Coordinates of C-alpha atoms in Angstrom, one line a residue:
M1 CA 0.0 0.0 0.0
A2 CA 1.4 3.4 -1.0
L3 CA 3.1 5.7 1.6
C4 CA 1.9 9.3 1.8
F5 CA 1.9 12.4 3.9
V6 CA -1.0 14.9 4.2
T7 CA -1.2 18.7 4.1
V8 CA -4.2 20.8 4.8
T9 CA -4.3 24.2 3.1
G10 CA -6.5 27.1 3.9
L11 CA -7.2 29.9 1.5
A12 CA -9.8 32.5 1.3
Q13 CA -11.5 30.8 -1.6
S14 CA -11.1 27.1 -0.6
R15 CA -9.9 24.7 1.9
S16 CA -8.1 21.5 0.6
L17 CA -6.7 18.2 1.7
V18 CA -3.6 17.2 -0.3
L19 CA -2.4 13.6 -0.3
H20 CA 1.3 13.3 -1.3
D21 CA 2.5 9.9 -2.6
L22 CA 6.1 9.3 -1.4
A23 CA 6.4 6.6 -4.1
G24 CA 6.4 9.3 -6.7
G25 CA 2.7 9.4 -7.8
Q26 CA 0.7 12.5 -8.5
P27 CA -0.7 14.3 -5.4
I28 CA -4.4 14.0 -4.8
T29 CA -6.3 17.2 -3.8
C30 CA -9.6 17.0 -2.1
N31 CA -11.9 19.9 -1.2
L32 CA -12.8 20.2 2.4
T33 CA -16.2 21.3 3.8
D34 CA -16.5 24.8 5.1
S35 CA -16.5 23.6 8.7
S36 CA -13.8 20.9 8.3
A37 CA -12.0 20.1 11.5
V38 CA -9.1 17.7 11.5
Q39 CA -9.4 15.1 14.3
L40 CA -6.7 12.7 15.5
D41 CA -7.8 9.5 17.3
A42 CA -5.3 9.1 20.1
D43 CA -5.9 5.4 20.5
S44 CA -5.8 4.3 16.9
G45 CA -3.7 7.1 15.3
D46 CA -6.4 7.5 12.6
L47 CA -6.8 11.0 11.1
F48 CA -10.4 12.1 10.4
V49 CA -11.1 14.9 7.9
P50 CA -14.6 15.7 6.4
L51 CA -14.4 15.9 2.6
D52 CA -16.8 17.9 0.4
D53 CA -17.1 15.1 -2.2
Y54 CA -15.3 11.9 -1.6
D55 CA -16.1 10.2 -5.0
S56 CA -15.1 13.3 -7.0
C57 CA -11.9 13.6 -5.0
L58 CA -10.7 10.1 -5.8
D59 CA -12.2 9.6 -9.3
G60 CA -11.7 13.1 -10.7
G61 CA -8.6 14.2 -9.0
A62 CA -6.4 11.1 -9.3
A63 CA -4.9 9.2 -12.2
L64 CA -5.3 5.4 -12.6
G65 CA -3.6 3.8 -9.6
L66 CA -2.9 0.3 -8.3
S67 CA -1.5 -0.3 -4.8
P68 CA 1.5 -2.6 -4.2
L69 CA 0.5 -6.2 -3.7
I70 CA 0.5 -7.6 -0.2
V71 CA 0.8 -11.4 0.0
S72 CA 0.7 -13.5 3.1
P73 CA 2.1 -15.8 4.3
D74 CA 5.4 -15.4 2.6
P75 CA 7.2 -17.8 2.4
V76 CA 4.4 -20.4 1.8
V77 CA 4.5 -24.2 1.7
A78 CA 3.4 -25.6 -1.7
G79 CA -0.2 -26.8 -1.4
S80 CA -1.2 -24.1 1.0
L81 CA -3.4 -21.0 0.8
I82 CA -2.1 -17.4 0.3
Q83 CA -4.1 -14.2 0.6
V84 CA -3.4 -11.5 -1.9
L85 CA -4.4 -7.9 -1.1
W86 CA -4.6 -4.9 -3.5
T87 CA -6.7 -1.9 -4.2
T88 CA -7.2 0.4 -7.2
V89 CA -8.1 4.0 -8.1
G90 CA -9.9 4.8 -11.3
A91 CA -9.7 1.2 -12.7
S92 CA -12.5 -0.5 -14.6
S93 CA -10.9 -4.0 -14.7
C94 CA -8.0 -6.0 -13.3
S95 CA -6.5 -9.3 -14.3
P96 CA -3.4 -11.4 -13.6
D97 CA -0.5 -10.2 -15.7
P98 CA 0.9 -12.8 -18.1
S99 CA 4.5 -12.1 -16.8
S100 CA 3.6 -14.0 -13.6
T101 CA 5.6 -17.2 -13.0
L102 CA 3.6 -18.7 -10.2
A103 CA 1.8 -21.7 -11.5
G104 CA -1.9 -21.3 -12.1
W105 CA -2.0 -17.6 -11.2
T106 CA -2.8 -16.3 -14.7
A107 CA -6.0 -18.4 -14.7
Q108 CA -7.5 -16.5 -11.8
S109 CA -10.5 -14.1 -12.1
L110 CA -9.8 -10.8 -10.3
G111 CA -11.9 -7.9 -9.0
L112 CA -10.8 -4.3 -8.5
E113 CA -9.5 -5.0 -5.0
G114 CA -8.6 -7.9 -2.8
P115 CA -8.5 -10.0 -0.8
L116 CA -8.2 -13.1 -2.9
L117 CA -7.5 -16.6 -1.6
Y118 CA -5.3 -18.7 -3.8
T119 CA -4.0 -22.2 -3.3
V120 CA -0.4 -22.7 -4.4
P121 CA -0.3 -25.9 -6.4
A122 CA 1.1 -28.8 -4.3
A123 CA 3.4 -29.8 -7.0
T124 CA 5.1 -26.4 -7.2
P125 CA 8.9 -26.9 -6.7
A126 CA 10.6 -24.8 -4.1
G127 CA 11.8 -21.5 -5.4
E128 CA 10.9 -17.8 -5.9
Y129 CA 8.0 -17.0 -8.2
S130 CA 6.4 -13.8 -9.3
L131 CA 2.7 -12.9 -9.3
A132 CA 1.5 -9.7 -11.0
I133 CA -1.7 -7.8 -11.4
S134 CA -2.6 -5.4 -14.2
C135 CA -5.5 -3.0 -14.0
S136 CA -6.9 -0.7 -16.7
D137 CA -9.3 2.2 -17.0
G138 CA -9.8 1.6 -20.7
D139 CA -7.2 4.0 -21.8
S140 CA -4.1 3.0 -19.8
T141 CA -2.8 0.1 -17.8
V142 CA -0.8 -0.1 -14.6
T143 CA 0.9 -3.2 -13.2
Q144 CA 2.2 -4.3 -9.8
S145 CA 4.3 -7.4 -9.2
R146 CA 5.9 -9.0 -6.3
L147 CA 8.0 -12.1 -5.6
L148 CA 6.8 -15.0 -3.5
E149 CA 9.0 -17.7 -1.9
V150 CA 7.5 -21.2 -2.1
E151 CA 8.8 -24.0 0.1
A152 CA 8.5 -27.6 -0.8
S153 CA 5.5 -29.4 0.8
A154 CA 6.1 -32.1 3.3
P155 CA 6.2 -35.6 1.7
V156 CA 2.7 -37.2 1.6
D157 CA 2.2 -40.9 2.0
P158 CA 0.2 -42.8 -0.6
P159 CA -3.4 -43.6 0.4
G160 CA -3.9 -46.6 2.6
T161 CA -6.2 -49.5 1.8
P162 CA -9.7 -48.0 1.2
S163 CA -12.8 -49.4 2.9
F164 CA -15.0 -50.9 0.2
T165 CA -18.3 -52.8 0.6
V166 CA -20.9 -54.2 -1.8
N167 CA -24.4 -54.3 -0.2
G168 CA -22.7 -53.7 3.1
S169 CA -20.5 -56.8 2.7
T170 CA -16.8 -57.4 2.2
T171 CA -17.3 -61.0 1.2
V172 CA -18.7 -62.5 -2.0
I173 CA -22.4 -61.8 -2.5
T174 CA -24.9 -63.5 -4.7
I175 CA -27.6 -61.6 -6.7
Q176 CA -30.0 -62.4 -9.5
P177 CA -29.8 -60.7 -12.9
G178 CA -31.4 -57.2 -12.7
A179 CA -30.7 -56.7 -9.1
A180 CA -29.3 -53.4 -7.8
L181 CA -26.0 -53.2 -5.9
T182 CA -25.0 -50.5 -3.4
L183 CA -21.2 -49.9 -3.4
A184 CA -19.8 -47.7 -0.6
W185 CA -16.1 -46.7 -0.2
A186 CA -13.9 -44.3 1.7
S187 CA -10.2 -43.5 1.5
T188 CA -8.1 -41.1 3.7
N189 CA -5.4 -39.0 2.2
A190 CA -6.6 -39.6 -1.4
S191 CA -7.4 -37.1 -4.1
S192 CA -9.3 -39.5 -6.3
C193 CA -10.2 -43.2 -6.8
E194 CA -10.3 -45.5 -9.8
A195 CA -13.0 -48.1 -10.2
S196 CA -12.5 -51.2 -12.4
G197 CA -13.6 -54.8 -12.7
T198 CA -15.7 -57.2 -14.8
L199 CA -19.2 -56.1 -13.5
P200 CA -20.8 -53.8 -16.1
G201 CA -21.6 -50.3 -14.8
W202 CA -18.7 -50.1 -12.3
S203 CA -15.7 -48.3 -13.8
G204 CA -14.1 -44.8 -14.1
V205 CA -12.9 -42.1 -11.8
K206 CA -14.5 -41.8 -8.4
T207 CA -14.4 -39.3 -5.5
P208 CA -12.3 -40.3 -2.4
E209 CA -15.5 -41.2 -0.6
G210 CA -18.9 -42.1 -1.9
V211 CA -21.9 -44.4 -2.3
E212 CA -23.1 -45.5 -5.7
S213 CA -26.0 -47.7 -6.9
V214 CA -25.4 -50.0 -9.9
T215 CA -28.4 -51.8 -11.4
T216 CA -27.4 -54.9 -13.3
S217 CA -29.0 -55.9 -16.6
P218 CA -31.9 -58.5 -16.4
S219 CA -30.0 -60.3 -19.2
L220 CA -26.7 -60.4 -17.4
P221 CA -25.3 -63.9 -17.7
N222 CA -24.9 -66.0 -14.7
G223 CA -21.3 -66.2 -13.3
P224 CA -18.7 -64.6 -11.1
Y225 CA -17.9 -60.9 -11.4
T226 CA -15.5 -58.6 -9.6
V227 CA -15.6 -54.9 -8.7
R228 CA -12.2 -53.3 -7.9
L229 CA -11.2 -50.0 -6.3
R230 CA -7.8 -48.2 -6.1
C231 CA -7.3 -44.7 -4.6
L232 CA -4.6 -42.2 -5.5
N233 CA -2.8 -39.0 -4.5
A234 CA 0.4 -37.2 -5.8
S235 CA 2.6 -39.7 -4.0
G236 CA 1.1 -42.9 -5.3
S237 CA -1.8 -45.3 -5.1
S238 CA -3.4 -47.5 -2.5
P239 CA -3.5 -51.3 -2.6
L240 CA -6.1 -52.6 -5.1
V241 CA -9.2 -53.8 -3.3
A242 CA -11.5 -56.3 -5.0
R243 CA -15.0 -57.7 -4.1
G244 CA -16.8 -60.6 -5.6
V245 CA -20.3 -60.7 -7.0
T246 CA -21.9 -63.9 -8.2
V247 CA -24.9 -63.6 -10.5
S248 CA -27.2 -66.5 -10.4
D249 CA -30.8 -67.3 -11.3
A250 CA -30.9 -70.1 -8.9
Q251 CA -33.6 -70.1 -6.3
P252 CA -32.8 -70.2 -2.5
T253 CA -31.7 -73.6 -1.4
A254 CA -34.6 -73.6 1.1
C255 CA -36.9 -73.9 -1.9
D256 CA -35.4 -77.1 -3.3
G257 CA -38.0 -79.8 -3.7
R258 CA -40.9 -77.4 -3.4
A259 CA -43.5 -77.1 -6.3
L260 CA -43.0 -73.6 -7.6
L261 CA -44.8 -71.9 -10.5
G262 CA -42.5 -71.4 -13.5
Q263 CA -40.2 -74.3 -12.6
G264 CA -40.1 -78.0 -13.4
S265 CA -43.5 -79.5 -14.1
L266 CA -45.1 -76.1 -13.5
S267 CA -43.1 -74.3 -16.2
N268 CA -46.3 -73.7 -18.1
W269 CA -46.6 -70.7 -15.8
T270 CA -44.5 -67.7 -16.9
R271 CA -42.9 -65.3 -14.4
K272 CA -43.3 -61.6 -15.3
T273 CA -40.0 -60.0 -15.7
T274 CA -39.1 -56.9 -17.8
G275 CA -39.2 -55.5 -21.3
L276 CA -42.2 -57.0 -23.3
N277 CA -42.8 -59.3 -20.3
T278 CA -43.2 -56.5 -17.7
C279 CA -45.9 -56.5 -15.1
V280 CA -46.2 -52.7 -14.6
W281 CA -48.6 -50.5 -16.6
S282 CA -48.4 -46.7 -16.7
S283 CA -51.0 -44.4 -15.1
A284 CA -54.3 -44.2 -17.0
F285 CA -53.8 -40.4 -16.9
V286 CA -50.5 -40.6 -18.8
F287 CA -50.6 -40.6 -22.6
P288 CA -50.0 -43.1 -24.0
S289 CA -51.1 -45.4 -21.3
E290 CA -49.0 -48.6 -21.9
P291 CA -46.8 -51.2 -20.2
I292 CA -43.6 -49.8 -18.7
E293 CA -41.0 -52.0 -20.3
S294 CA -38.1 -50.6 -18.2
A295 CA -39.7 -51.9 -15.0
N296 CA -38.2 -55.2 -13.8
C297 CA -40.8 -57.3 -12.0
R298 CA -38.3 -59.7 -10.5
F299 CA -37.5 -57.2 -7.8
F300 CA -39.7 -55.0 -5.7
D301 CA -37.4 -52.0 -5.9
T302 CA -37.1 -52.1 -9.7
A303 CA -40.9 -52.3 -10.2
W304 CA -42.0 -49.9 -7.5
P305 CA -40.7 -46.3 -7.2
Q306 CA -38.8 -47.2 -4.0
P307 CA -37.5 -50.3 -2.1
W308 CA -39.8 -52.2 0.2
P309 CA -42.0 -51.1 2.0
A310 CA -42.3 -48.0 -0.3
G311 CA -45.0 -46.6 1.9
G312 CA -47.4 -44.2 0.1
S313 CA -46.4 -45.2 -3.4
A314 CA -48.6 -46.9 -6.0
I315 CA -48.3 -48.8 -9.2
N316 CA -50.5 -50.6 -11.7
L317 CA -49.8 -54.4 -12.0
F318 CA -51.1 -56.8 -14.6
V319 CA -50.7 -60.2 -16.2
D320 CA -51.6 -61.1 -19.7
G321 CA -54.4 -63.5 -20.6
S322 CA -52.5 -65.4 -23.3
G323 CA -51.3 -68.0 -20.8
P324 CA -50.9 -68.5 -17.0
Q325 CA -48.6 -65.8 -15.6
F326 CA -47.4 -65.0 -12.1
I327 CA -45.6 -62.1 -10.4
A328 CA -42.8 -62.8 -7.9
M329 CA -41.0 -59.7 -6.6
A330 CA -38.0 -60.2 -4.4
F331 CA -37.5 -57.8 -1.5
N332 CA -35.7 -57.6 1.8
S333 CA -37.7 -56.7 4.9
G334 CA -34.8 -54.6 6.3
N335 CA -35.2 -53.1 9.8
V336 CA -38.9 -53.9 10.0
P337 CA -40.2 -53.0 13.5
A338 CA -42.0 -55.8 15.3
N339 CA -45.2 -53.8 15.8
V340 CA -45.4 -52.1 12.4
L341 CA -48.7 -52.6 10.5
G342 CA -49.2 -52.1 6.8
Q343 CA -51.4 -53.3 3.9
L344 CA -51.4 -53.4 0.1
L345 CA -54.6 -51.6 -0.9
V346 CA -56.2 -52.6 -4.1
E347 CA -58.0 -50.4 -6.6
P348 CA -59.9 -51.7 -9.7
P349 CA -57.8 -51.4 -12.9
S350 CA -58.5 -48.4 -15.1
F351 CA -55.9 -49.2 -17.7
G352 CA -55.6 -51.4 -20.8
G353 CA -59.1 -52.9 -20.6
A354 CA -57.9 -55.1 -17.7
S355 CA -60.3 -57.2 -15.6
A356 CA -60.1 -57.0 -11.9
G357 CA -60.7 -60.7 -11.2
L358 CA -60.1 -62.7 -8.0
K359 CA -56.5 -63.3 -7.1
M360 CA -54.2 -65.1 -4.7
W361 CA -51.3 -63.6 -2.8
S362 CA -48.4 -65.0 -0.8
I363 CA -45.3 -63.7 0.8
S364 CA -42.8 -66.5 0.9
R365 CA -39.0 -67.2 0.9
C366 CA -39.5 -68.8 -2.5
P367 CA -40.6 -67.3 -5.9
G368 CA -43.9 -68.5 -7.3
D369 CA -44.7 -70.2 -4.0
F370 CA -48.4 -71.0 -3.4
N371 CA -47.8 -74.1 -1.2
Q372 CA -50.1 -73.2 1.7
A373 CA -48.9 -75.9 4.1
E374 CA -45.2 -75.1 3.6
I375 CA -45.8 -71.3 3.8
E376 CA -47.9 -71.4 6.9
A377 CA -45.3 -73.7 8.6
E378 CA -42.5 -71.4 7.7
M379 CA -44.2 -68.0 7.9
G380 CA -47.4 -68.2 9.9
V381 CA -51.0 -68.5 8.8
G382 CA -51.5 -65.0 7.4
C383 CA -49.0 -65.1 4.5
I384 CA -51.1 -66.8 1.8
R385 CA -54.7 -65.9 1.0
R386 CA -57.1 -65.6 -2.0
D387 CA -59.7 -62.9 -2.3
S388 CA -62.8 -64.1 -0.5
F389 CA -65.7 -62.0 -1.9
S390 CA -64.1 -59.0 -3.7
S391 CA -61.1 -58.3 -5.9
A392 CA -60.6 -55.1 -4.0
E393 CA -59.6 -56.9 -0.7
P394 CA -56.2 -55.7 0.7
F395 CA -53.3 -57.9 1.6
Q396 CA -52.2 -57.1 5.2
W397 CA -48.6 -57.4 6.6
G398 CA -46.7 -56.4 9.7
G399 CA -43.6 -57.1 11.7
A400 CA -42.7 -60.1 13.8
A401 CA -45.5 -59.4 16.3
S402 CA -48.0 -60.3 13.5
I403 CA -46.7 -63.8 12.9
P404 CA -49.2 -65.4 15.3
T405 CA -52.2 -63.7 13.7
S406 CA -54.4 -65.2 11.0
D407 CA -55.2 -62.1 9.0
R408 CA -51.8 -60.5 8.6
C409 CA -48.4 -61.7 7.3
G410 CA -45.6 -61.2 9.8
L411 CA -42.1 -60.4 8.6
E412 CA -38.8 -61.1 10.3
P413 CA -36.1 -58.3 10.1
F414 CA -33.5 -58.4 7.4
T415 CA -35.0 -61.4 5.6
D416 CA -35.3 -62.0 1.9
Y417 CA -38.9 -62.6 0.7
Y418 CA -40.9 -62.8 -2.5
L419 CA -44.3 -61.1 -3.0
N420 CA -46.2 -63.6 -5.2
I421 CA -49.4 -62.8 -7.0
I422 CA -51.6 -64.8 -9.4
W423 CA -55.1 -64.2 -10.7
T424 CA -57.2 -67.3 -10.0
T425 CA -60.6 -68.5 -8.8
D426 CA -59.0 -71.5 -7.1
P427 CA -59.0 -71.4 -3.3
A428 CA -55.9 -71.1 -1.2
G429 CA -54.6 -74.5 -0.4
T430 CA -55.1 -75.8 -4.0
P431 CA -52.0 -77.9 -4.9
P432 CA -49.8 -75.8 -7.3
A433 CA -50.1 -78.4 -10.0
D434 CA -53.9 -77.8 -10.0
L435 CA -53.8 -74.0 -10.1
T436 CA -55.4 -72.3 -13.1
Q437 CA -55.4 -68.7 -14.2
N438 CA -58.7 -66.7 -13.7
P439 CA -60.7 -67.1 -17.0
A440 CA -61.4 -63.3 -16.9
C441 CA -57.8 -62.7 -17.9
A442 CA -58.2 -64.5 -21.2
Q443 CA -61.7 -63.0 -21.7
F444 CA -60.5 -59.4 -21.3
G445 CA -56.9 -59.9 -22.5
R446 CA -55.4 -59.2 -19.1
C447 CA -56.1 -59.0 -15.4
G448 CA -54.8 -56.2 -13.3
M449 CA -55.1 -53.9 -10.3
G450 CA -53.9 -50.6 -8.9
L451 CA -51.8 -51.2 -5.8
L452 CA -51.1 -48.7 -3.0
Q453 CA -48.7 -49.5 -0.2
S454 CA -50.1 -48.2 3.1
G455 CA -47.7 -48.5 6.0
N456 CA -44.1 -47.5 6.1
Y457 CA -40.8 -47.7 8.1
S458 CA -37.2 -46.9 7.4
P459 CA -35.6 -50.1 6.0

């Protein structure tokens, strides 16, 4: 900042304050008010002088000016912040001067005055560098420059082994094609991470910490896959961390030997999946109202807008009448409270000419499972039922406290289940080999319903 001394002149015609620049600049003359009184603050040493027109004094009475640059700290360690101070008189714009040798300085955007905070690049070698600012009033330009001493940054160790989980696990997990994976990772002392592996959808540059969802393709072939992660900084990279993901269409081993729709001798039943075989229909108020081929009906969270229980959300479900079809949506109960109560509320279909029709529900640990004796022995008596009198009857569910009840399906926490639905006039307890599709589905081309989830908890 420029050094100056002040004189106050008193003439019959005018009273003036004159600022003299000891660095050789032009003196600045400011008119005082008629009753100006110079006051000196004894504590701060500040001098107070009332001026007649402050703006006119600076803009009209002074040429273009730029103060010397004040930079702190100096010296500075590479990778640290510096503060640059400056001020101007009569300037309309300022910018870094191209003569600057400090890395990255010329890319900064500057105002007419500081302060500006700037991070000296961590890779800057130790040495002396210049940073300069040029300011212009449109007709002329002034420049100020100063030297800054940069010290080498302290050596940084490469990142350590990052934490890395897939669906909360560090061991091999097994999923079905079309399932969604949640990958979470964190690394200390890293500037970025790199993802790689054989699982489609997981690759590229990642932040040092994050959570990402990867939805696999419903047509992803069965087999083992890997997801890998390595994190980096200027000093090197972390050890490579790999996690295993096995893709398999195989049903849970607990279902072996059970008569399930769509399998073995019951393969005449077709499970609704995705694409042209989806089970989700768009809203009747959306044009065109049609099947949502992107929905994957193998999983609750790829058919519904949210994972189970998806409280307050609704979808339209349907099966075609061209042959017996069933819906089996996999879901995990998560942290279901023991006393929570919910129900799947049914509305008549208002889409695609679908028939309402009587239907049968089950929640089971197996897909396409309508074996009443096995389900009740495993789950309790409320987890399989057929509509009694009306196709609009809800399906009720709850937490573990509901297991002893006969009208509500009780769920254990953090357990994998399937929501199974068929349209049929056969009563619950009919052997799966004798189940038939509701004739109304063929008559109207399809059967369907609007379904609203009532009841919620944080899974």
